[in-house]
CSV table of C-alpha atoms in Angstrom, one decimal:
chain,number,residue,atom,x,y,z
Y,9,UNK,CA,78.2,-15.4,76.4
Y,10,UNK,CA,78.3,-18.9,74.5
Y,11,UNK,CA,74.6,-18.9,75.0
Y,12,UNK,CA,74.0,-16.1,73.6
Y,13,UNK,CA,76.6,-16.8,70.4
Y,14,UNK,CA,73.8,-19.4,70.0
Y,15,UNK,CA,71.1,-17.8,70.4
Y,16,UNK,CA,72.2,-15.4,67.7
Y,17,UNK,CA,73.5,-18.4,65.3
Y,18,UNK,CA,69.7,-19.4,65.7
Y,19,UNK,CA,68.1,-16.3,65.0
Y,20,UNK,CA,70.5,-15.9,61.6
Y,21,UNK,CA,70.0,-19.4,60.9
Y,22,UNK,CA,66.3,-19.1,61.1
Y,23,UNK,CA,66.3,-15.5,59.3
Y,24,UNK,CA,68.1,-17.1,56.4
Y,25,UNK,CA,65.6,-20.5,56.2
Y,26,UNK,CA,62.7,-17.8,56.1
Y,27,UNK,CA,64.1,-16.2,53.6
Y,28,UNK,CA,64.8,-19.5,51.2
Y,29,UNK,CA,61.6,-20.6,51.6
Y,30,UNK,CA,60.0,-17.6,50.6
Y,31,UNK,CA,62.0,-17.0,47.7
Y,32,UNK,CA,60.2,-14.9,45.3
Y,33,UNK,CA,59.6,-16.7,41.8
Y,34,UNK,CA,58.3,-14.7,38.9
Y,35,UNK,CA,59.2,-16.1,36.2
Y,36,UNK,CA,59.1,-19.5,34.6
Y,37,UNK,CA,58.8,-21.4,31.2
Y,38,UNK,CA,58.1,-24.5,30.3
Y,39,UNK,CA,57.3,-27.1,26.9
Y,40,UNK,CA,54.2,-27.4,26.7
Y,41,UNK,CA,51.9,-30.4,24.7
Y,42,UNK,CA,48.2,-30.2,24.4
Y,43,UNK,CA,45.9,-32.8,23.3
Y,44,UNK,CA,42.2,-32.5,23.1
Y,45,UNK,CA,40.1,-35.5,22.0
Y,46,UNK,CA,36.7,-34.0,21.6
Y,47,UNK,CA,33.5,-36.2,22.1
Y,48,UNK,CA,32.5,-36.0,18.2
Y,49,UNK,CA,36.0,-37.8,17.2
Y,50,UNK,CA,38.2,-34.6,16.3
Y,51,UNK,CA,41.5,-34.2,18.3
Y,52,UNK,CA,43.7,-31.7,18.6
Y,53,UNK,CA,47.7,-31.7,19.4
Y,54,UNK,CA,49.0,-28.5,20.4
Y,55,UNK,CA,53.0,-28.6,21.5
Y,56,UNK,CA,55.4,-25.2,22.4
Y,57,UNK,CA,57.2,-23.8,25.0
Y,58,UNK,CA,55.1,-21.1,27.4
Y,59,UNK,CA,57.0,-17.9,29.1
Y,60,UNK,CA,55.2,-15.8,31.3
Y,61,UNK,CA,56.2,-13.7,33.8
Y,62,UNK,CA,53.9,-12.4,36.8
Y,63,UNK,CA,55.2,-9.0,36.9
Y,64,UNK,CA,54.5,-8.2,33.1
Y,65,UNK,CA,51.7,-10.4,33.3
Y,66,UNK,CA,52.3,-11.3,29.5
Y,67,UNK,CA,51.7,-14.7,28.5
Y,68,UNK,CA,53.8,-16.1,25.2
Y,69,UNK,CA,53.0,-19.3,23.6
Y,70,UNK,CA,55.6,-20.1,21.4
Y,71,UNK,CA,54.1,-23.0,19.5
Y,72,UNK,CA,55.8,-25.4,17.3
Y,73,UNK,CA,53.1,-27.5,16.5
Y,74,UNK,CA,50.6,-27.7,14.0
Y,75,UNK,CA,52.2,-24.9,13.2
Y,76,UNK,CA,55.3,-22.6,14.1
Y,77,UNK,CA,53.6,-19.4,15.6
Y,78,UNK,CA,53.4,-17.3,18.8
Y,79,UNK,CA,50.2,-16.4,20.8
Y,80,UNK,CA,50.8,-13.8,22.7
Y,81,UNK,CA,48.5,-12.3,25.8
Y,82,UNK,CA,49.0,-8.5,26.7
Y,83,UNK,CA,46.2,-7.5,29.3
Y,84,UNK,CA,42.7,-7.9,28.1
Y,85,UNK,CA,43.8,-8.6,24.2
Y,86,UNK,CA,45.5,-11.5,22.6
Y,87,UNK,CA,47.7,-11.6,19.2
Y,88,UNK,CA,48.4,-14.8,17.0
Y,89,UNK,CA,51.2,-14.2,15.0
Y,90,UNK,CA,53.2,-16.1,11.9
Y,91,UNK,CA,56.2,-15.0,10.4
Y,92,UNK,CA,56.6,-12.0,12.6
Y,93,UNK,CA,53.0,-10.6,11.3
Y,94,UNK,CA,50.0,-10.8,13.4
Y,95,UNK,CA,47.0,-12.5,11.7
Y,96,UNK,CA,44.1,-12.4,14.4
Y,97,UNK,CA,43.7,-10.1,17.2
Y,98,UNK,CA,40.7,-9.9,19.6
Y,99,UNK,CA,39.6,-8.3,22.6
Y,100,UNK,CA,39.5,-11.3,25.5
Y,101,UNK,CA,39.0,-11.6,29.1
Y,102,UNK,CA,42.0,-10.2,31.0
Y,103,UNK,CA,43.1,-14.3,32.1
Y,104,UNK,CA,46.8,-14.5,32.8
Y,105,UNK,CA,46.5,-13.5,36.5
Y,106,UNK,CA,44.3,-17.2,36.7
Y,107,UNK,CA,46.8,-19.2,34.8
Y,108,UNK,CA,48.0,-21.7,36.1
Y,109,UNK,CA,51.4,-20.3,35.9
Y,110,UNK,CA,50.3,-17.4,37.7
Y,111,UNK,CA,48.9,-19.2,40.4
Y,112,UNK,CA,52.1,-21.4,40.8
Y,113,UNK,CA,54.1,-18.8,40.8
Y,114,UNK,CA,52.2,-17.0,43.6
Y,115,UNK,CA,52.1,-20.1,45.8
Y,116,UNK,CA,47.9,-20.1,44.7
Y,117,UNK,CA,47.9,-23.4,43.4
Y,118,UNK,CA,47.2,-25.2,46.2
Y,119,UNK,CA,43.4,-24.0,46.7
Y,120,UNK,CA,43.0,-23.2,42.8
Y,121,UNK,CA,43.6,-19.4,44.0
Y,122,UNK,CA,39.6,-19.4,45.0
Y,123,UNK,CA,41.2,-18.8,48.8
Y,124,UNK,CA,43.3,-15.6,47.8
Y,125,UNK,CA,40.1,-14.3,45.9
Y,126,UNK,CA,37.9,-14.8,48.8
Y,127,UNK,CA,35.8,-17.8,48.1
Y,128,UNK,CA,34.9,-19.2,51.5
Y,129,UNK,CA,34.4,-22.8,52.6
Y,130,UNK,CA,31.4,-24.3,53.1
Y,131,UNK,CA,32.1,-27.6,54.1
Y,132,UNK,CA,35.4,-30.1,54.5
Y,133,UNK,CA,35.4,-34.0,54.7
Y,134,UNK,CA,38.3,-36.2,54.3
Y,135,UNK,CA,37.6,-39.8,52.1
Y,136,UNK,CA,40.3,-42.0,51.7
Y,137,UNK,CA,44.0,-40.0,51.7
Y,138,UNK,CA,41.5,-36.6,49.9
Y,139,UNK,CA,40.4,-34.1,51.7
Y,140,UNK,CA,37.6,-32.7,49.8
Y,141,UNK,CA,36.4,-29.1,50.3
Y,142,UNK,CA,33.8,-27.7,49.0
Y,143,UNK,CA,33.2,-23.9,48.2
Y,144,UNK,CA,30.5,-21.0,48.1
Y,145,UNK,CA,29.8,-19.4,45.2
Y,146,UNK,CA,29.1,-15.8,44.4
Y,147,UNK,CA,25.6,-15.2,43.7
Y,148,UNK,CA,26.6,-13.5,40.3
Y,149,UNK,CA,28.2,-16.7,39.4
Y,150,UNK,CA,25.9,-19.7,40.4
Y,151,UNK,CA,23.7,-19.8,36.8
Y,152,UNK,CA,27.3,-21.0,35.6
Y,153,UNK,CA,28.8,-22.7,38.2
Y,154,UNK,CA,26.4,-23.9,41.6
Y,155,UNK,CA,29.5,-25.8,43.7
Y,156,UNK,CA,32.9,-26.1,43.4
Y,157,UNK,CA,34.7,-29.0,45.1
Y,158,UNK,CA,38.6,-29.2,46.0
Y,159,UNK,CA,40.1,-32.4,46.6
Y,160,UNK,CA,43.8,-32.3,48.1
Y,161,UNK,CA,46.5,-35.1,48.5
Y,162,UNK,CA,49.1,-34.0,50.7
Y,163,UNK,CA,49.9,-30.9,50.7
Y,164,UNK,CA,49.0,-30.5,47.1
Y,165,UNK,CA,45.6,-29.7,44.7
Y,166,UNK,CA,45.2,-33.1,43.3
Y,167,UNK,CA,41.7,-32.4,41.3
Y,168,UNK,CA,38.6,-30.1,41.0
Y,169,UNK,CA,35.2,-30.6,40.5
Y,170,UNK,CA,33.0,-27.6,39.1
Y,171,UNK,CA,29.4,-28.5,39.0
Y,172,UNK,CA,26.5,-26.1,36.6
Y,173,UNK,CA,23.0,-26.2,36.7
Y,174,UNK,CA,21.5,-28.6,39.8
Y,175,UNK,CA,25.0,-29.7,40.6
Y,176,UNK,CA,25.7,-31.4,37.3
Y,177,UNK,CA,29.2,-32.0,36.9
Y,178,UNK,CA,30.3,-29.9,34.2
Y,179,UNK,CA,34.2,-30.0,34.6
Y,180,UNK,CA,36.4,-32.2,36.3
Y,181,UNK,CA,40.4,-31.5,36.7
Y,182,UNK,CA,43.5,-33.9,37.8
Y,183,UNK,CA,46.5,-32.3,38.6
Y,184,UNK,CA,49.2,-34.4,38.8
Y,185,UNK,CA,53.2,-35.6,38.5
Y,186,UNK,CA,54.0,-32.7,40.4
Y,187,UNK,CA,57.6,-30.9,39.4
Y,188,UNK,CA,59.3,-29.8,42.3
Y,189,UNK,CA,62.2,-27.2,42.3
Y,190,UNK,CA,63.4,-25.8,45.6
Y,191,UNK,CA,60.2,-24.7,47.0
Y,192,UNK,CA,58.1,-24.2,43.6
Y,193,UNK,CA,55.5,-26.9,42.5
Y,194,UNK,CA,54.1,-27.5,39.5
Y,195,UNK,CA,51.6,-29.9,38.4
Y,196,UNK,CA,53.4,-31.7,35.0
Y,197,UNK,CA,50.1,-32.9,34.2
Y,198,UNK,CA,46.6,-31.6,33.8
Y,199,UNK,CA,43.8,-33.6,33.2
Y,200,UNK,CA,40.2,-32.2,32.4
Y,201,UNK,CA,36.9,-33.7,31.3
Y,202,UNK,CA,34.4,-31.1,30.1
Y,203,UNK,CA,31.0,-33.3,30.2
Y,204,UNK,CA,28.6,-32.0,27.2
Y,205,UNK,CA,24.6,-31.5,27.9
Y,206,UNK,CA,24.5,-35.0,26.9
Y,207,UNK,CA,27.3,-36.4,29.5
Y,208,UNK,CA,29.3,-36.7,27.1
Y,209,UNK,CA,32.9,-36.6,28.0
Y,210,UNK,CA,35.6,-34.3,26.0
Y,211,UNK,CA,39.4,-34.9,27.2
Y,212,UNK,CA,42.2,-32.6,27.0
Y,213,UNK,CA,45.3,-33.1,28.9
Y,214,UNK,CA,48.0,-30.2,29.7
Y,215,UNK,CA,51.4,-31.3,30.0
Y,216,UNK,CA,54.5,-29.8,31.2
Y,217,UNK,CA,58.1,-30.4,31.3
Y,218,UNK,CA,62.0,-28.9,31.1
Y,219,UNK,CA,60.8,-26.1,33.6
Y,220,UNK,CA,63.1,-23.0,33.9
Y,221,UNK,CA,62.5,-20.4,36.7
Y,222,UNK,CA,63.6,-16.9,37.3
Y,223,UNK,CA,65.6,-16.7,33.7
Y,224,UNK,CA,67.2,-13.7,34.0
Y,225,UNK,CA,69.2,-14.6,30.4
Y,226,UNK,CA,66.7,-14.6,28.5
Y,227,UNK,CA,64.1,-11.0,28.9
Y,228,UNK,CA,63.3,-10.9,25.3
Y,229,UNK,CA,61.4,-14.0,25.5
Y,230,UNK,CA,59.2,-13.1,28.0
Y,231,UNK,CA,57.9,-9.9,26.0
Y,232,UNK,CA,56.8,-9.7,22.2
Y,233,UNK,CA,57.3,-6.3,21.1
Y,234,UNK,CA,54.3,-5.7,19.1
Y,235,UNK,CA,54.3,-3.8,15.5
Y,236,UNK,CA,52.1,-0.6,16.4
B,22,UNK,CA,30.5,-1.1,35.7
B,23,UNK,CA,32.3,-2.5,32.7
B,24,UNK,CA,35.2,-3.7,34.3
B,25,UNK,CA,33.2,-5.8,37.1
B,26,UNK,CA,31.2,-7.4,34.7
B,27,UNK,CA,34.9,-8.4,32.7
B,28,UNK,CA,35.9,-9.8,36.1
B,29,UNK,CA,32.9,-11.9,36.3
B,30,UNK,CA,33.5,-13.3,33.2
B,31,UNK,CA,37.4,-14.0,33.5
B,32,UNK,CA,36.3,-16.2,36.6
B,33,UNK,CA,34.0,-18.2,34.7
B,34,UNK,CA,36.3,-18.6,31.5
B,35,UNK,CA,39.2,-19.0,33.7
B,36,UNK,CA,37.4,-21.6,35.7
B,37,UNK,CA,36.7,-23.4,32.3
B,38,UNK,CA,40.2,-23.1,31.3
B,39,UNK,CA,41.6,-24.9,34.2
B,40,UNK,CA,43.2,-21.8,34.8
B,41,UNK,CA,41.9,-20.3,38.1
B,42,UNK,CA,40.6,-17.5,39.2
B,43,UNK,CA,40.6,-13.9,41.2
B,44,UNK,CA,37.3,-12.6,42.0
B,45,UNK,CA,37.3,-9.2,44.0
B,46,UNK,CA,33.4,-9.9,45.1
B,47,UNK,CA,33.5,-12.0,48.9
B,48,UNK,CA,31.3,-14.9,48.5
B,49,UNK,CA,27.9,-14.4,49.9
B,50,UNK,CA,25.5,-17.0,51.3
B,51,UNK,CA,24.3,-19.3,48.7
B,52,UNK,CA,20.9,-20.8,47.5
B,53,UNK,CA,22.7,-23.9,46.0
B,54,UNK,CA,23.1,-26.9,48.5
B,55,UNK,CA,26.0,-28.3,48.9
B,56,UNK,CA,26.5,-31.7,47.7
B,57,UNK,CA,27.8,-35.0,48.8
B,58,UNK,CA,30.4,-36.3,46.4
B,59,UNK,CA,31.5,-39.8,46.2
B,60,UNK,CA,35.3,-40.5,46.3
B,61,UNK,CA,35.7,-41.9,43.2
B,62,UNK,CA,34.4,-38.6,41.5
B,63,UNK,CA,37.4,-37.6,42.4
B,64,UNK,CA,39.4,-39.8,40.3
B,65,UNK,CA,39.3,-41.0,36.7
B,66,UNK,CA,40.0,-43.9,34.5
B,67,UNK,CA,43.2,-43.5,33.3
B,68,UNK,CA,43.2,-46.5,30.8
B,69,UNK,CA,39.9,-45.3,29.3
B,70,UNK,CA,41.5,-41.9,29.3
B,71,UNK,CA,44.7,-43.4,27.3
B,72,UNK,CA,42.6,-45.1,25.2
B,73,UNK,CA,40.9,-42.3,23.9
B,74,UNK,CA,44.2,-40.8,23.4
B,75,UNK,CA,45.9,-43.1,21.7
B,76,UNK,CA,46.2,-41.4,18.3
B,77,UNK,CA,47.2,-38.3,19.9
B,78,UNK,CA,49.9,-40.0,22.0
B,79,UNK,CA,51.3,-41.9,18.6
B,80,UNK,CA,51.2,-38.4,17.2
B,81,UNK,CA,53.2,-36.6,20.3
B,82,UNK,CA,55.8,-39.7,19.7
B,83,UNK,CA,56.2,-39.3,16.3
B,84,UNK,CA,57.3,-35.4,17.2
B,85,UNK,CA,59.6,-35.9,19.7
B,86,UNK,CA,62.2,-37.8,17.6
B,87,UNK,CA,61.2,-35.4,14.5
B,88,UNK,CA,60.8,-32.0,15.9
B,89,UNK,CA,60.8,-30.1,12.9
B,90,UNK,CA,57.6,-32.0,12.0
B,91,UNK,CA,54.5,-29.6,11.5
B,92,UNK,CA,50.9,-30.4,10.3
B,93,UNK,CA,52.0,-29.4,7.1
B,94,UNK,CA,54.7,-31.4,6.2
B,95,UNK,CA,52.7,-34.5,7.6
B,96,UNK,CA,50.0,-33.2,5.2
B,97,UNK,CA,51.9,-33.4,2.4
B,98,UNK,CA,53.5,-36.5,3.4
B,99,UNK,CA,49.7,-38.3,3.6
B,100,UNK,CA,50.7,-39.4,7.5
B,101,UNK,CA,47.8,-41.5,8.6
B,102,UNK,CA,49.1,-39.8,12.0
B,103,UNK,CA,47.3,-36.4,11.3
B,104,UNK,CA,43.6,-38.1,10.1
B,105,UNK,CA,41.0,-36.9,12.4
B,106,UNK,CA,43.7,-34.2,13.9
B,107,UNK,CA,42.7,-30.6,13.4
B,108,UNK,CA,44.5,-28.5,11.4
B,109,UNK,CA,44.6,-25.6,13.7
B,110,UNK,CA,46.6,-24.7,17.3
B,111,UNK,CA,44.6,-24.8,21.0
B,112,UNK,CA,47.5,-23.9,23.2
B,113,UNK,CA,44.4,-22.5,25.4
B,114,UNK,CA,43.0,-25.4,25.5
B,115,UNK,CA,39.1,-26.2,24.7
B,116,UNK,CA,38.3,-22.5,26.0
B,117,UNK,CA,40.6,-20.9,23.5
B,118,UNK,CA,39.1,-21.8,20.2
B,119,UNK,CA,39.7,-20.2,17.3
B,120,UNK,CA,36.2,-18.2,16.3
B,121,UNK,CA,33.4,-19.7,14.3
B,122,UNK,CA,32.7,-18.7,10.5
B,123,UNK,CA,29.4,-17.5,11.0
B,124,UNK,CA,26.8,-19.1,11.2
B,125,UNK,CA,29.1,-22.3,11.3
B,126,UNK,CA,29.0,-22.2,7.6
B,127,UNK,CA,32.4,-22.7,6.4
B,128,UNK,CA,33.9,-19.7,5.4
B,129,UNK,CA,35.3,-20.3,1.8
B,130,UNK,CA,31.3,-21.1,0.9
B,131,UNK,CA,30.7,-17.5,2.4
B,132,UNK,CA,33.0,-16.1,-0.3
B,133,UNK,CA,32.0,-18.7,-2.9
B,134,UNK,CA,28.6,-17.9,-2.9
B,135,UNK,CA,28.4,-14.4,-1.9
B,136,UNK,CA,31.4,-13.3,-3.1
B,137,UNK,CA,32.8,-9.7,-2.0
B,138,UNK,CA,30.0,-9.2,0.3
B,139,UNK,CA,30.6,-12.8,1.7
B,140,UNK,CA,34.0,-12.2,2.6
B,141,UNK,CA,32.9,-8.6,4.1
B,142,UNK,CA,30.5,-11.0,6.4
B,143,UNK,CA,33.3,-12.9,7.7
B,144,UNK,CA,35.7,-10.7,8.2
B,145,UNK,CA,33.3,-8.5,10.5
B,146,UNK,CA,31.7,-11.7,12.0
B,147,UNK,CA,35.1,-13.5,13.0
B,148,UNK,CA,36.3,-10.2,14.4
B,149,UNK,CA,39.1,-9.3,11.7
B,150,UNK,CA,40.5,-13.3,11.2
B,151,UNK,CA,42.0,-12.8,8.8
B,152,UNK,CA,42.8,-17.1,8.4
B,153,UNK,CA,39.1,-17.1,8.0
B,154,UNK,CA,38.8,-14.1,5.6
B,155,UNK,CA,42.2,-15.4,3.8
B,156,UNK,CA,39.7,-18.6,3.2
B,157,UNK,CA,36.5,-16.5,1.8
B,158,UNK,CA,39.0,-14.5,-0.5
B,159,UNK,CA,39.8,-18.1,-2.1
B,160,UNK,CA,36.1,-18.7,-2.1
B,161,UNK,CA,35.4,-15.6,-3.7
B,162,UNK,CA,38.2,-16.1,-6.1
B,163,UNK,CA,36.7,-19.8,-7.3
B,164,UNK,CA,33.5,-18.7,-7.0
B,165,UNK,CA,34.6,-16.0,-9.8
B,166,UNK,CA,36.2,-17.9,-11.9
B,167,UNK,CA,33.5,-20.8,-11.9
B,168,UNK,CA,30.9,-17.5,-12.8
B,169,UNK,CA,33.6,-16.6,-15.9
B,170,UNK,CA,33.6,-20.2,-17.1
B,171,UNK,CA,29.9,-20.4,-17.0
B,172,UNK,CA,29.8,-16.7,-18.6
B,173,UNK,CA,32.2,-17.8,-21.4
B,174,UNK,CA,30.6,-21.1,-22.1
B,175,UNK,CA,27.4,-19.6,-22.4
B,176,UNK,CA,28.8,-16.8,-25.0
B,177,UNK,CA,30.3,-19.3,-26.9
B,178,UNK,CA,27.1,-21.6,-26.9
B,179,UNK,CA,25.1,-18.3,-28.2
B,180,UNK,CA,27.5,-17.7,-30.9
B,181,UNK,CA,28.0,-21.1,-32.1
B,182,UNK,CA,23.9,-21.2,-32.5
B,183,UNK,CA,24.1,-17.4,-34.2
């Protein structure tokens, strides 16, 4: 009888630890502070707070700097607005769903999401404490991108190397100072270098702090009602 | 038809954006070989990287102990910390730039020169900006008064010789 008490302690204890760890976040924000040093000389410093939430798929940049305004990303179409009035709209790519907010929400990050959407592996070596994987590329893709490599640390993405035309590096990515909370990671900062025709390097670095997840206080921020 | 070829090019922009990517189409065999990279690819320099950041960084420093700061008010102010600092946001990073003014000629010239029709061009060619067509409406505006100056100059050079 005892041994079975135990056996059912187990099984409940176990039930509940599967259920922690898969503990379903949708929703985060974060401060956000963006600086771009182009190769020419011109920088830019972009600084906010970010709120999207997977479900609505609606992506808010709240920006306090240069200027206080909100960008706002519904679907397939983004709004910048000051003062409560929008001043640009345009039709864009539908991109939330390959945020980076999406995909740490989703538990994507790890492989850059290119697992969920199918990409397959081509090859995997480990140097040093990486391991590097590399990955096909859809036909309808390769004029833009010919290779994409993945280098992990750990468990974790620690950077990406998309290569154009005869495996030129085009783009490299550093994702680092990882934010943990319970089971949710997030990288606090993003390096890229975007490498011009003429190898010349243009920086921008992403970074991310005072994370907030599943803020259930707070809906309005996470949706702009837009003036039809 | 229309929305596969807007999937194919949210992978490429969200690739470029650091944000990743969902592509519904399963990677088929590839023509491109794969190639061997060297560890260190993997890695960058991160003094040269703060290096080229440094005004940036003295910038983001300056706005954490004055958070009410905007480009603005440091405009008016003269800061030193904005020179070379554009004017405009990027929370989209490099991939989310605001558009051109066509033709990359700047847009108060459009209005300035053209007038009415100039601003007409750039509000159709940057897709209803209005920042940019706010910009050729000043042009338009100096270029008109520059054209009555001119006008009433030349009047009163005609009469003065009558």
């Amino acid at each position: 009888m005892i041994q079975y008490i135990n056996r059912l302690l187990f099984l409940a204890f176990f039930i509940a630890g599967l259920n922690s760890s898969a503990q379903d976040y949708y929703r985060m924000r974060a401060d956000f502070t963006i600086k771009i040093k182009r190769a020419e000389g011109q920088s830019n410093l972009t600084k906010g707070t970010i709120y999207y939430d997977k479900y609505a798929k609606e992506l808010i940049y709240d920006i306090s700097f240069p200027s206080k305004e909100k960008w706002v990303v519904q679907d397939s179409r983004i709004y910048k607005i000051k003062s409560g009035e929008t001043y640009f709209t345009e039709e864009i790519p539908s991109v939330n769903e390959f945020t980076v907010f999406h995909l740490a929400l989703n538990s994507s990050l790890e492989y850059f999401g290119l697992k969920e959407a199918n990409f397959a592996v081509d090859k995997v070596e480990k140097k040093g404490d990486l391991v590097i994987s590399y990955w096909k590329i859809p036909m309808q893709i390769q004029k833009m991108i010919s290779n994409i490599a993945l280098a992990k640390k750990g468990n974790q993405l620690h950077s990406v190397v998309i290569m154009g035309k005869n495996n030129q590096i085009i783009n490299r990515q550093f994702f680092k100072d990882y934010i943990k909370i319970d089971g949710f990671e997030f990288p606090g900062t993003i390096v890229q270098i975007f490498y011009e025709e003429n190898q010349q390097e243009n920086y921008q670095v992403m970074e991310f702090e005072n994370i907030v997840l599943n803020d259930t206080e707070n809906d309005s921020e996470y949706h702009y009602e837009l003036e039809r | 038809m229309k929305k596969f070829i807007l999937k194919s090019a949210s992978i490429i922009l969200a690739i470029s954006l650091l944000s990743a990517q969902n592509y519904s189409i399963y990677a088929r065999d590839i023509t491109t070989a794969t190639p061997e990279l060297d560890e260190s690819v993997f890695n960058y320099d991160e003094a040269e990287l703060n290096d080229a950041l440094s005004e940036l960084n003295d910038l983001d420093n300056y706005l954490e102990s004055n958070t009410d700061a905007t480009f603005e008010s440091l405009s008016e102010q003269e800061s030193d910390l904005i020179t070379n600092i554009e004017s405009t946001a990027s929370p989209m990073g490099m991939s989310g730039q605001d558009s051109e003014p066509p033709l990359g000629i700047p847009s108060f010239l459009w209005g300035c020169v053209f007038g009415i029709l100039g601003l007409l061009v750039v509000y159709i060619a940057t897709d209803n900006d209005k920042e940019e067509a706010k910009k050729a409406m000043w042009g338009c505006l100096a270029g008109t008064a520059v054209s009555v100056v001119i006008y009433v100059i030349a009047f009163a050079a005609v009469e003065s010789s009558n």
